[in-house]
Amino acid sequence: MNGKALPYLLLMPATLFLCVFFLYPFVLVAFEAVTRDGAFTFDNFRTMAGSWKFPATVRNTLLLAAIVVPIQLAMALLMASIVSRLETGRSAALYIFAIPLGISDLAAGLIWLAIFDQSGFLNTLLSGLGIVDRPIMFLGYQSKLTIFIAVALAEIWRASAIMMVILVAGMGLIPKEYYEAAEVFGAGPWKRFVRITLPLLRPSLQTAIILRVILAFEVFAVVAALGGTNLPVLMGETYNWQFTLQDRNVAAASALLILAISIGFTLFFLRVLRVPKEARI
Amino acid sequence: MSAVAEAPVTAATADARKAGDWLLVATAILLSVWVLLPIYLLIVNALSSPDEVTSFPKRFFPSFDFGSLSFFINFAGVARALWNSVLVATLTMILSIGFGAPAGYALSRFDFPGKGAFRFLVLMTRAFPLPLLALPLAVMFIRTGLDDTAIGLALVHTTLALPFAVLITFSLFSGIPVELEEVAWTLGCTRWQAFRKVILPLALPGIAASAVFAFTISWNEVFAAAVLTIENRTLTAFLLQSLGESPLYLKFAGGAALVVPALIFIFAVRKYLFAMWGIANR
């Protein structure tokens, strides 16, 4: 076999697959979003934006990402620091911290439903402590704030693990000598963290943040399990347009909006957290 | 931290270090409780009778009554949904490794024009909300007869899992010295023989781990599964679509059915988590 053709042959299946099932549907969804009955139009976007739920949908999605991602980042940094410093029980801690990585968002929603439901464990705890005498309805349609808190907690619980694993891997790449040198010059743990770990961790931080922000805009099943339709988010509305309202074109427009927001934030974080070539390790 | 201290350690810093160690362990335990407690509470619910699940106040220990679980297993459609989930996830696993591993190998061993473009294509898929691709594909699948089939859904899930398969196998093969292959060549092996006899055995555990990971991605996916299946729902799609009307104990038993395999999957791939998420990102 010709050696020059071999890499292309090996890449061909994956490339063809991505063309058919990634690029092609992407073009289709873009096309469906800007047409109706074959004619070019922006009506689908107007219909989407004109829906009474739309402002709340966008606000909920962005607010959720804005609250959840920074907390996740802090938790992931804490977990990663602990894992890299532990001497005994390191792999046990790593496994436990990584468990949510394998748990779907739907399952995570159901897990937190067991806690926040009216007959759930939080109410049992509160009444056991004598704080409330009757179970509170945390997830009713009138308690948007507690639904929001429950969703945020479930998301923080579920998705810190992804960031943690990326950051642990990144910390493993930082040469030990830097820390030893800093220690000799009298830098405390906090100073070592801020002056060495954080700057050298920037590539991993960038990956972790971008991945998490994109996933945060896709929040869907956690909300469906905990809030039903009481806390509308973008992905859930897209699902509604497709199913409940049976309008493929508006669903496509909604999908494009999620895509645009995702790309916008990806470019933003690529720019803000860019790593100069000469600073890479 | 290094065990041998170069500078003379005073009693004060030794005390501070000991306190720091305690704080470290305490925080680790606290965070472990934060991760494990919610799962435990779901399992308690799943292992209680339906009456106990809806009653109040609750007990924090399971009564080991299998009423909820047996109701769940016997609930119409559950067995089929479970089977569909396994089937779709298995197909996804086969497809993503079958397409991804050769690409990962090519990226790790060859330099050729177009390599950058391919890497870009793979990385780009990570920046897109891929489950949304199910929307246009629903139409395409109806035309080709793939709608509501396991293979149709598996194709979409493969789009999700393939980039990871490529990146994981890329870092796996990159970790195996090319010299091993070269030695095999000089000893008379063809490229394929060298790969099969030398490289593959070394890479196999890692490939297995990334296969398990592809399985997990498909097992957990909700949106595309709900959009693309009607009769042949996966477990996630089934649970999502019955969220509104199903009783609480059905939801919790279903949640437990989703969680328990996930615990096993993560345990199976724990050694390779970094190859998947960390180094593969560079």
Coordinates of C-alpha atoms in Angstrom, one line a residue:
Chain A
M1 CA 0.0 0.0 0.0
N2 CA 1.2 3.5 -0.8
G3 CA 2.5 5.1 2.4
K4 CA 1.2 8.5 1.5
A5 CA -2.4 7.4 1.1
L6 CA -2.5 5.5 4.3
P7 CA -3.2 8.4 6.7
Y8 CA -6.0 9.6 4.5
L9 CA -7.5 6.1 4.3
L10 CA -7.5 5.9 8.1
L11 CA -9.1 9.3 8.4
M12 CA -11.7 8.7 5.7
P13 CA -14.4 6.9 7.8
A14 CA -14.4 9.5 10.6
T15 CA -14.3 12.4 8.1
L16 CA -17.1 11.0 6.0
F17 CA -19.1 10.3 9.1
L18 CA -18.7 13.8 10.5
C19 CA -19.6 15.3 7.1
V20 CA -22.8 13.4 6.9
F21 CA -23.9 13.6 10.5
F22 CA -22.4 16.9 11.6
L23 CA -21.8 19.3 8.8
Y24 CA -24.8 18.3 6.7
P25 CA -27.4 18.4 9.4
F26 CA -25.9 21.7 10.6
V27 CA -26.4 23.2 7.1
L28 CA -30.0 21.7 7.1
V29 CA -30.9 23.2 10.5
A30 CA -29.5 26.6 9.4
F31 CA -31.5 26.4 6.2
E32 CA -34.7 25.4 8.0
A33 CA -34.3 28.3 10.4
V34 CA -34.3 30.9 7.6
T35 CA -37.0 29.5 5.3
R36 CA -40.7 28.7 5.6
D37 CA -42.4 26.7 2.8
G38 CA -39.3 27.1 0.7
A39 CA -39.1 30.9 0.8
F40 CA -36.4 32.8 2.6
T41 CA -37.7 34.6 5.7
F42 CA -36.9 35.8 9.2
D43 CA -40.4 35.0 10.4
N44 CA -39.2 31.9 12.4
F45 CA -36.9 34.1 14.5
R46 CA -39.7 36.6 14.9
T47 CA -42.1 33.9 16.0
M48 CA -39.6 32.6 18.5
A49 CA -38.7 36.0 19.9
G50 CA -42.4 37.0 20.0
S51 CA -43.4 34.1 22.2
W52 CA -44.4 35.2 25.7
K53 CA -42.0 32.7 27.3
F54 CA -39.0 33.9 25.3
P55 CA -37.5 36.6 27.5
A56 CA -37.8 34.4 30.6
T57 CA -36.2 31.5 28.6
V58 CA -33.1 33.5 27.6
R59 CA -32.8 35.1 31.1
N60 CA -33.1 31.8 32.9
T61 CA -30.5 30.1 30.7
L62 CA -27.9 32.9 30.9
L63 CA -28.5 33.5 34.6
L64 CA -28.1 29.8 35.3
A65 CA -24.8 29.7 33.4
A66 CA -23.6 32.9 35.1
I67 CA -24.2 31.5 38.5
V68 CA -23.4 27.8 38.0
V69 CA -20.1 28.1 36.0
P70 CA -18.1 30.2 38.5
I71 CA -19.1 28.1 41.4
Q72 CA -18.2 25.0 39.5
L73 CA -14.9 26.5 38.6
A74 CA -14.2 27.2 42.3
M75 CA -15.3 23.7 43.4
A76 CA -13.3 22.0 40.6
L77 CA -10.2 24.0 41.6
L78 CA -10.7 23.0 45.2
M79 CA -11.2 19.3 44.3
A80 CA -8.3 19.3 41.9
S81 CA -6.0 20.9 44.5
I82 CA -7.0 18.3 47.1
V83 CA -6.6 15.4 44.8
S84 CA -3.1 16.5 43.7
R85 CA -2.0 17.1 47.3
L86 CA -3.4 14.0 49.0
E87 CA -0.9 11.3 49.6
T88 CA -3.1 8.5 51.0
G89 CA -6.5 7.9 49.5
R90 CA -5.8 9.9 46.4
S91 CA -7.3 7.5 43.9
A92 CA -10.4 6.9 46.2
A93 CA -11.0 10.7 46.4
L94 CA -10.5 11.0 42.6
Y95 CA -13.0 8.3 41.9
I96 CA -15.6 9.7 44.3
F97 CA -15.2 13.2 42.9
A98 CA -15.4 11.9 39.3
I99 CA -18.6 9.9 39.9
P100 CA -21.0 12.6 38.6
L101 CA -19.2 12.5 35.3
G102 CA -21.0 9.3 34.5
I103 CA -24.4 10.5 35.7
S104 CA -26.8 11.9 33.1
D105 CA -28.5 15.2 33.6
L106 CA -31.8 13.5 33.8
A107 CA -30.6 11.2 36.6
A108 CA -29.1 14.2 38.4
G109 CA -32.4 15.9 38.2
L110 CA -34.2 12.9 39.7
I111 CA -31.5 12.7 42.4
W112 CA -32.2 16.2 43.5
L113 CA -35.9 15.7 43.1
A114 CA -35.6 13.1 45.9
I115 CA -34.3 15.9 48.1
F116 CA -36.4 18.9 47.1
D117 CA -39.7 17.1 46.5
Q118 CA -42.5 18.0 48.9
S119 CA -42.2 14.6 50.6
G120 CA -38.5 14.7 50.1
F121 CA -35.5 14.5 52.4
L122 CA -35.0 18.3 52.8
N123 CA -38.5 18.7 54.2
T124 CA -37.9 15.7 56.5
L125 CA -34.7 17.3 57.7
L126 CA -36.3 20.7 58.3
S127 CA -39.3 19.3 60.1
G128 CA -37.1 16.9 62.1
L129 CA -35.1 20.0 63.3
G130 CA -38.3 21.7 64.1
I131 CA -37.8 24.5 61.6
V132 CA -41.0 23.9 59.7
D133 CA -44.2 22.2 61.0
R134 CA -45.6 21.4 57.5
P135 CA -43.7 20.3 54.4
I136 CA -42.9 23.2 52.1
M137 CA -43.7 22.9 48.4
F138 CA -40.3 23.8 46.9
L139 CA -41.0 22.9 43.3
G140 CA -44.5 24.3 42.7
Y141 CA -45.2 26.7 40.0
Q142 CA -45.3 29.6 42.4
S143 CA -41.8 28.9 43.8
K144 CA -39.6 29.9 40.8
L145 CA -36.7 30.9 43.1
T146 CA -36.5 27.5 44.9
I147 CA -36.8 25.7 41.5
F148 CA -33.9 27.8 40.3
I149 CA -31.9 27.0 43.4
A150 CA -32.6 23.3 43.0
V151 CA -31.6 23.3 39.4
A152 CA -28.5 25.3 40.1
L153 CA -27.5 22.9 42.9
A154 CA -28.1 19.9 40.7
E155 CA -26.0 21.4 37.9
I156 CA -23.2 22.3 40.3
W157 CA -23.3 18.8 41.8
R158 CA -23.3 17.1 38.5
A159 CA -20.9 19.0 36.3
S160 CA -18.0 20.1 38.6
A161 CA -16.5 16.7 37.9
I162 CA -15.8 17.4 34.3
M163 CA -13.8 20.5 35.2
M164 CA -12.1 18.8 38.0
V165 CA -10.7 16.0 35.8
I166 CA -9.4 18.5 33.2
L167 CA -7.8 20.6 35.9
V168 CA -6.2 17.6 37.7
A169 CA -4.7 16.6 34.4
G170 CA -3.4 20.2 33.8
M171 CA -1.9 20.3 37.3
G172 CA -0.1 17.1 36.6
L173 CA 1.8 18.8 33.8
I174 CA 3.2 21.6 36.0
P175 CA 6.8 20.8 36.8
K176 CA 7.3 20.0 40.5
E177 CA 10.5 22.1 40.5
Y178 CA 8.5 25.3 40.4
Y179 CA 6.8 24.5 43.7
E180 CA 10.0 23.4 45.3
A181 CA 11.7 26.6 44.3
A182 CA 8.8 28.7 45.5
E183 CA 8.9 26.9 48.8
V184 CA 12.6 27.5 49.3
F185 CA 11.9 31.2 48.8
G186 CA 9.2 31.1 51.4
A187 CA 6.0 31.2 49.4
G188 CA 3.0 29.8 51.3
P189 CA 0.4 27.4 49.9
W190 CA -1.9 30.2 48.8
K191 CA 0.8 32.2 47.2
R192 CA 2.0 29.1 45.3
F193 CA -1.5 28.5 44.1
V194 CA -2.1 32.0 42.9
R195 CA 1.4 32.6 41.4
I196 CA 2.3 29.2 40.0
T197 CA -0.8 26.9 39.7
L198 CA -3.3 29.4 38.3
P199 CA -1.1 31.0 35.5
L200 CA 0.3 27.7 34.4
L201 CA -3.1 26.1 34.4
R202 CA -4.5 28.6 31.9
P203 CA -4.8 26.2 28.9
S204 CA -6.7 23.7 31.1
L205 CA -8.8 26.5 32.6
Q206 CA -9.7 27.6 29.1
T207 CA -10.8 24.2 28.0
A208 CA -12.7 23.5 31.2
I209 CA -14.5 26.9 31.1
I210 CA -15.5 26.7 27.4
L211 CA -16.7 23.1 27.7
R212 CA -18.8 23.9 30.8
V213 CA -20.2 27.1 29.4
I214 CA -21.4 25.4 26.3
L215 CA -22.9 22.6 28.3
A216 CA -24.6 25.1 30.6
F217 CA -26.5 26.5 27.6
E218 CA -27.7 23.0 26.8
V219 CA -29.3 22.5 30.3
F220 CA -32.4 20.6 29.7
A221 CA -33.2 17.4 31.5
V222 CA -32.3 18.7 35.0
V223 CA -34.8 21.4 34.5
A224 CA -37.4 19.0 33.1
A225 CA -37.1 16.7 36.1
L226 CA -37.1 19.5 38.7
G227 CA -39.2 22.3 37.3
G228 CA -41.2 20.9 34.5
T229 CA -42.3 23.9 32.4
N230 CA -42.1 26.2 35.4
L231 CA -38.6 27.3 34.6
P232 CA -38.3 27.6 30.8
V233 CA -34.8 27.3 29.4
L234 CA -33.7 27.5 25.7
M235 CA -33.1 23.9 25.1
G236 CA -36.5 23.0 26.7
E237 CA -38.2 25.6 24.5
T238 CA -36.5 24.1 21.4
Y239 CA -37.9 20.8 22.4
N240 CA -41.3 22.3 22.9
W241 CA -41.4 24.0 19.5
Q242 CA -40.5 20.7 17.9
F243 CA -42.9 18.5 19.8
T244 CA -45.7 20.3 21.6
L245 CA -46.1 23.0 18.9
Q246 CA -44.9 20.8 16.0
D247 CA -43.1 23.7 14.3
R248 CA -39.8 22.5 12.9
N249 CA -38.7 25.8 11.5
V250 CA -39.1 27.7 14.8
A251 CA -37.4 24.9 16.6
A252 CA -34.5 25.2 14.1
A253 CA -34.4 29.0 14.7
S254 CA -34.2 28.3 18.4
A255 CA -31.4 25.8 17.8
L256 CA -29.5 28.4 15.8
L257 CA -29.8 30.9 18.7
I258 CA -28.3 28.4 21.2
L259 CA -25.6 27.7 18.7
A260 CA -24.9 31.4 18.2
I261 CA -24.7 32.0 22.0
S262 CA -22.4 29.0 22.4
I263 CA -20.0 30.2 19.6
G264 CA -20.1 33.7 20.9
F265 CA -19.0 32.7 24.4
T266 CA -16.4 30.2 23.0
L267 CA -14.7 33.0 21.0
F268 CA -14.9 35.3 24.0
F269 CA -13.2 32.8 26.3
L270 CA -10.6 31.9 23.6
R271 CA -9.7 35.5 23.4
V272 CA -9.8 36.4 27.1
L273 CA -7.9 33.3 28.3
R274 CA -5.6 33.0 25.3
V275 CA -2.3 31.4 26.0
P276 CA 0.7 32.9 24.3
K277 CA 2.7 30.3 22.3
E278 CA 5.9 31.0 24.2
A279 CA 4.2 30.5 27.6
R280 CA 3.0 27.0 26.9
I281 CA 4.6 24.1 28.8
Chain B
M1 CA 5.4 17.6 48.6
S2 CA 8.9 16.3 49.0
A3 CA 9.4 14.3 52.2
V4 CA 12.9 15.4 52.7
A5 CA 13.0 19.0 53.8
E6 CA 16.2 20.8 52.8
A7 CA 15.8 23.7 55.2
P8 CA 15.7 22.9 58.9
V9 CA 12.0 22.5 59.8
T10 CA 11.1 24.3 63.0
A11 CA 8.4 23.0 65.3
A12 CA 6.0 25.8 64.3
T13 CA 6.0 24.9 60.6
A14 CA 5.7 21.2 61.4
D15 CA 2.6 22.0 63.4
A16 CA 1.2 24.2 60.7
R17 CA 1.8 21.4 58.2
K18 CA 0.0 18.9 60.4
A19 CA -3.0 21.3 60.7
G20 CA -2.9 21.7 57.0
D21 CA -3.0 18.0 56.4
W22 CA -6.0 17.6 58.7
L23 CA -7.8 20.4 56.9
L24 CA -7.0 18.7 53.6
V25 CA -8.4 15.4 54.7
A26 CA -11.4 17.0 56.3
T27 CA -12.2 18.9 53.1
A28 CA -11.8 15.8 51.0
I29 CA -14.2 13.9 53.2
L30 CA -16.7 16.8 53.2
L31 CA -16.6 17.0 49.4
S32 CA -17.0 13.2 49.2
V33 CA -20.1 13.5 51.3
W34 CA -21.4 16.2 49.0
V35 CA -21.0 13.9 46.0
L36 CA -22.2 10.7 47.6
L37 CA -25.1 11.8 49.8
P38 CA -27.6 12.8 47.1
I39 CA -26.9 9.5 45.3
Y40 CA -27.5 7.6 48.6
L41 CA -30.8 9.4 49.1
L42 CA -32.0 8.4 45.6
I43 CA -31.0 4.8 46.3
V44 CA -32.9 4.9 49.6
N45 CA -36.0 6.0 47.7
A46 CA -35.5 3.3 45.1
L47 CA -35.2 0.6 47.8
S48 CA -38.4 1.7 49.7
S49 CA -42.0 0.7 49.1
P50 CA -44.1 3.1 47.0
D51 CA -46.0 4.1 50.1
E52 CA -42.8 5.0 51.9
V53 CA -41.6 7.1 48.9
T54 CA -44.6 9.4 49.0
S55 CA -45.0 9.4 52.8
F56 CA -43.8 12.1 55.1
P57 CA -41.6 12.3 57.1
K58 CA -39.1 9.9 55.5
R59 CA -36.6 7.6 57.0
F60 CA -33.0 8.1 56.0
F61 CA -32.4 4.4 55.7
P62 CA -33.8 2.1 53.1
S63 CA -36.4 -0.5 54.2
F64 CA -35.2 -2.8 51.5
D65 CA -38.7 -3.2 50.2
F66 CA -38.5 -3.9 46.5
G67 CA -42.0 -2.6 45.7
S68 CA -40.8 0.5 43.8
L69 CA -38.3 -1.5 41.8
S70 CA -40.6 -4.3 40.9
F71 CA -43.3 -1.7 39.9
F72 CA -40.7 -0.1 37.7
I73 CA -39.5 -3.3 36.1
N74 CA -43.1 -4.4 35.4
F75 CA -44.2 -1.0 34.2
A76 CA -45.3 -1.2 30.5
G77 CA -42.4 -0.3 28.2
V78 CA -39.6 -0.2 30.8
A79 CA -38.0 -3.5 29.8
R80 CA -38.1 -2.5 26.2
A81 CA -36.7 1.0 27.0
L82 CA -33.8 -0.6 29.0
W83 CA -33.1 -3.0 26.1
N84 CA -33.2 -0.1 23.6
S85 CA -30.7 1.9 25.8
V86 CA -28.3 -1.0 25.8
L87 CA -28.7 -1.6 22.1
V88 CA -28.2 2.0 21.1
A89 CA -25.2 2.4 23.5
T90 CA -23.6 -0.7 22.2
L91 CA -24.0 0.4 18.6
T92 CA -22.6 3.8 19.5
M93 CA -19.6 2.2 21.1
I94 CA -18.8 0.1 18.1
L95 CA -19.3 2.9 15.6
S96 CA -17.3 5.5 17.5
I97 CA -14.4 3.2 18.1
G98 CA -14.5 1.8 14.6
F99 CA -14.3 5.2 13.0
G100 CA -12.4 7.0 15.8
A101 CA -9.5 4.7 16.5
P102 CA -8.1 4.6 13.0
A103 CA -8.3 8.4 12.9
G104 CA -6.6 8.6 16.3
Y105 CA -3.8 6.4 15.0
A106 CA -3.4 8.4 11.9
L107 CA -3.1 11.6 13.8
S108 CA -0.5 10.2 16.2
R109 CA 1.7 8.6 13.6
F110 CA 1.7 10.6 10.4
D111 CA 2.4 14.2 9.3
F112 CA 0.4 15.0 6.2
P113 CA -1.3 18.0 4.6
G114 CA -4.9 18.3 5.9
K115 CA -4.0 17.1 9.4
G116 CA -4.8 20.5 10.8
A117 CA -8.1 20.7 9.0
F118 CA -9.2 17.4 10.4
R119 CA -8.2 18.3 13.9
F120 CA -10.2 21.5 13.5
L121 CA -13.2 19.5 12.3
V122 CA -13.0 17.3 15.4
L123 CA -12.5 20.1 17.8
M124 CA -15.3 22.1 16.2
T125 CA -17.8 19.4 17.1
R126 CA -17.0 20.0 20.7
A127 CA -18.1 23.6 20.5
F128 CA -21.5 22.8 19.1
P129 CA -24.6 21.7 21.0
L130 CA -24.7 18.4 19.1
P131 CA -28.0 17.0 20.4
L132 CA -29.7 19.8 18.3
L133 CA -28.5 18.0 15.2
A134 CA -31.3 15.5 15.9
L135 CA -33.8 18.1 14.7
P136 CA -32.9 18.1 11.0
L137 CA -31.9 14.5 11.1
A138 CA -35.4 13.5 12.2
V139 CA -36.6 14.5 8.7
M140 CA -33.7 12.9 6.9
F141 CA -34.2 9.7 8.9
I142 CA -37.9 9.5 7.9
R143 CA -36.9 9.7 4.3
T144 CA -34.3 6.9 4.6
G145 CA -36.4 4.8 7.0
L146 CA -34.0 5.2 9.9
D147 CA -36.5 7.1 12.0
D148 CA -37.3 5.5 15.4
T149 CA -34.6 2.9 15.0
A150 CA -31.7 2.0 17.3
I151 CA -29.2 2.5 14.5
G152 CA -30.5 6.0 13.6
L153 CA -30.2 7.2 17.2
A154 CA -26.8 5.4 17.5
L155 CA -25.6 7.5 14.5
V156 CA -26.4 10.7 16.3
H157 CA -24.9 9.5 19.5
T158 CA -21.8 8.6 17.6
T159 CA -21.5 12.2 16.5
L160 CA -21.3 13.0 20.2
A161 CA -18.9 10.3 21.1
L162 CA -16.6 10.2 18.0
P163 CA -14.6 13.4 18.8
F164 CA -13.8 11.9 22.2
A165 CA -12.9 8.5 20.7
V166 CA -10.5 10.3 18.2
L167 CA -8.8 12.4 20.9
I168 CA -8.6 9.6 23.4
T169 CA -7.1 7.1 21.0
F170 CA -4.8 9.9 19.6
S171 CA -3.3 10.4 23.1
L172 CA -3.2 6.6 23.7
F173 CA -1.2 5.9 20.5
S174 CA 1.0 8.9 21.1
G175 CA 2.0 7.4 24.4
I176 CA 3.3 4.3 22.7
P177 CA 6.8 4.9 21.3
V178 CA 7.0 4.7 17.6
E179 CA 10.3 2.9 18.0
L180 CA 8.5 -0.2 19.1
E181 CA 6.8 -0.3 15.7
E182 CA 10.1 0.4 13.9
V183 CA 11.8 -2.5 15.6
A184 CA 9.0 -4.8 14.5
W185 CA 9.4 -3.5 10.9
T186 CA 13.1 -4.2 10.8
L187 CA 12.4 -7.7 12.2
G188 CA 10.3 -8.3 9.1
C189 CA 6.7 -7.4 10.1
T190 CA 4.5 -5.5 7.7
R191 CA 3.0 -2.3 9.0
W192 CA -0.3 -4.1 9.7
Q193 CA 1.4 -7.0 11.5
A194 CA 3.5 -4.6 13.6
F195 CA 0.3 -2.8 14.5
R196 CA -1.6 -5.9 15.4
K197 CA 1.1 -7.7 17.3
V198 CA 2.9 -4.9 19.0
I199 CA 0.8 -1.8 19.3
L200 CA -2.7 -3.1 19.6
P201 CA -2.1 -5.2 22.7
L202 CA -0.5 -2.2 24.4
A203 CA -3.4 0.1 23.4
L204 CA -6.2 -2.3 24.0
P205 CA -7.1 -1.4 27.7
G206 CA -7.2 2.2 26.8
I207 CA -9.4 1.5 23.7
A208 CA -11.7 -0.5 25.9
A209 CA -11.9 2.4 28.3
S210 CA -12.8 4.8 25.6
A211 CA -15.4 2.3 24.3
V212 CA -17.0 2.3 27.8
F213 CA -16.9 6.0 27.7
A214 CA -18.8 6.1 24.4
F215 CA -21.3 3.7 25.9
T216 CA -21.8 6.1 28.8
I217 CA -22.3 9.1 26.6
S218 CA -25.1 7.3 24.7
W219 CA -26.6 5.8 27.8
N220 CA -26.9 9.2 29.3
E221 CA -28.1 11.2 26.3
V222 CA -31.6 12.6 26.6
F223 CA -32.4 15.3 24.0
A224 CA -31.6 13.5 20.8
A225 CA -33.1 10.3 22.2
A226 CA -36.4 12.0 23.0
V227 CA -36.5 13.7 19.6
L228 CA -35.6 10.7 17.5
T229 CA -37.6 7.9 19.2
I230 CA -41.3 7.4 19.6
E231 CA -42.0 3.7 19.8
N232 CA -38.4 2.6 20.5
R233 CA -37.6 4.9 23.3
T234 CA -34.4 4.6 25.3
L235 CA -34.6 4.6 29.1
T236 CA -33.8 8.3 29.3
A237 CA -36.3 9.3 26.6
F238 CA -38.9 7.1 28.3
L239 CA -38.3 8.7 31.7
L240 CA -38.3 12.2 30.2
Q241 CA -41.6 11.7 28.4
S242 CA -43.3 10.2 31.4
L243 CA -42.0 12.8 33.9
G244 CA -45.3 14.6 33.9
E245 CA -47.7 11.8 34.7
S246 CA -45.6 9.1 36.3
P247 CA -45.7 8.5 40.1
L248 CA -42.8 9.6 42.2
Y249 CA -41.6 6.1 43.0
L250 CA -41.4 5.2 39.2
K251 CA -39.2 8.3 38.7
F252 CA -36.8 7.4 41.6
A253 CA -36.5 3.7 40.6
G254 CA -35.8 4.9 37.0
G255 CA -33.2 7.3 38.2
A256 CA -31.5 4.6 40.2
A257 CA -31.6 2.4 37.0
L258 CA -29.7 5.2 35.2
V259 CA -27.2 5.8 38.0
V260 CA -26.0 2.4 39.0
P261 CA -24.5 1.5 35.5
A262 CA -22.9 5.0 35.5
L263 CA -21.1 4.2 38.8
I264 CA -19.7 1.0 37.3
F265 CA -18.7 2.7 34.0
I266 CA -16.8 5.4 35.8
F267 CA -15.1 2.8 38.0
A268 CA -14.1 0.8 34.9
V269 CA -12.5 3.8 33.2
R270 CA -11.1 5.6 36.2
K271 CA -7.5 5.0 35.1
Y272 CA -8.1 6.6 31.8
L273 CA -10.1 9.7 32.8
F274 CA -7.1 11.9 32.2
A275 CA -6.3 10.6 28.8
M276 CA -9.9 11.5 28.0
W277 CA -10.3 14.9 29.4
G278 CA -6.9 16.3 30.2
I279 CA -4.1 15.7 27.9
A280 CA -6.3 15.1 24.9
N281 CA -7.3 18.8 25.1
R282 CA -3.9 20.1 24.2

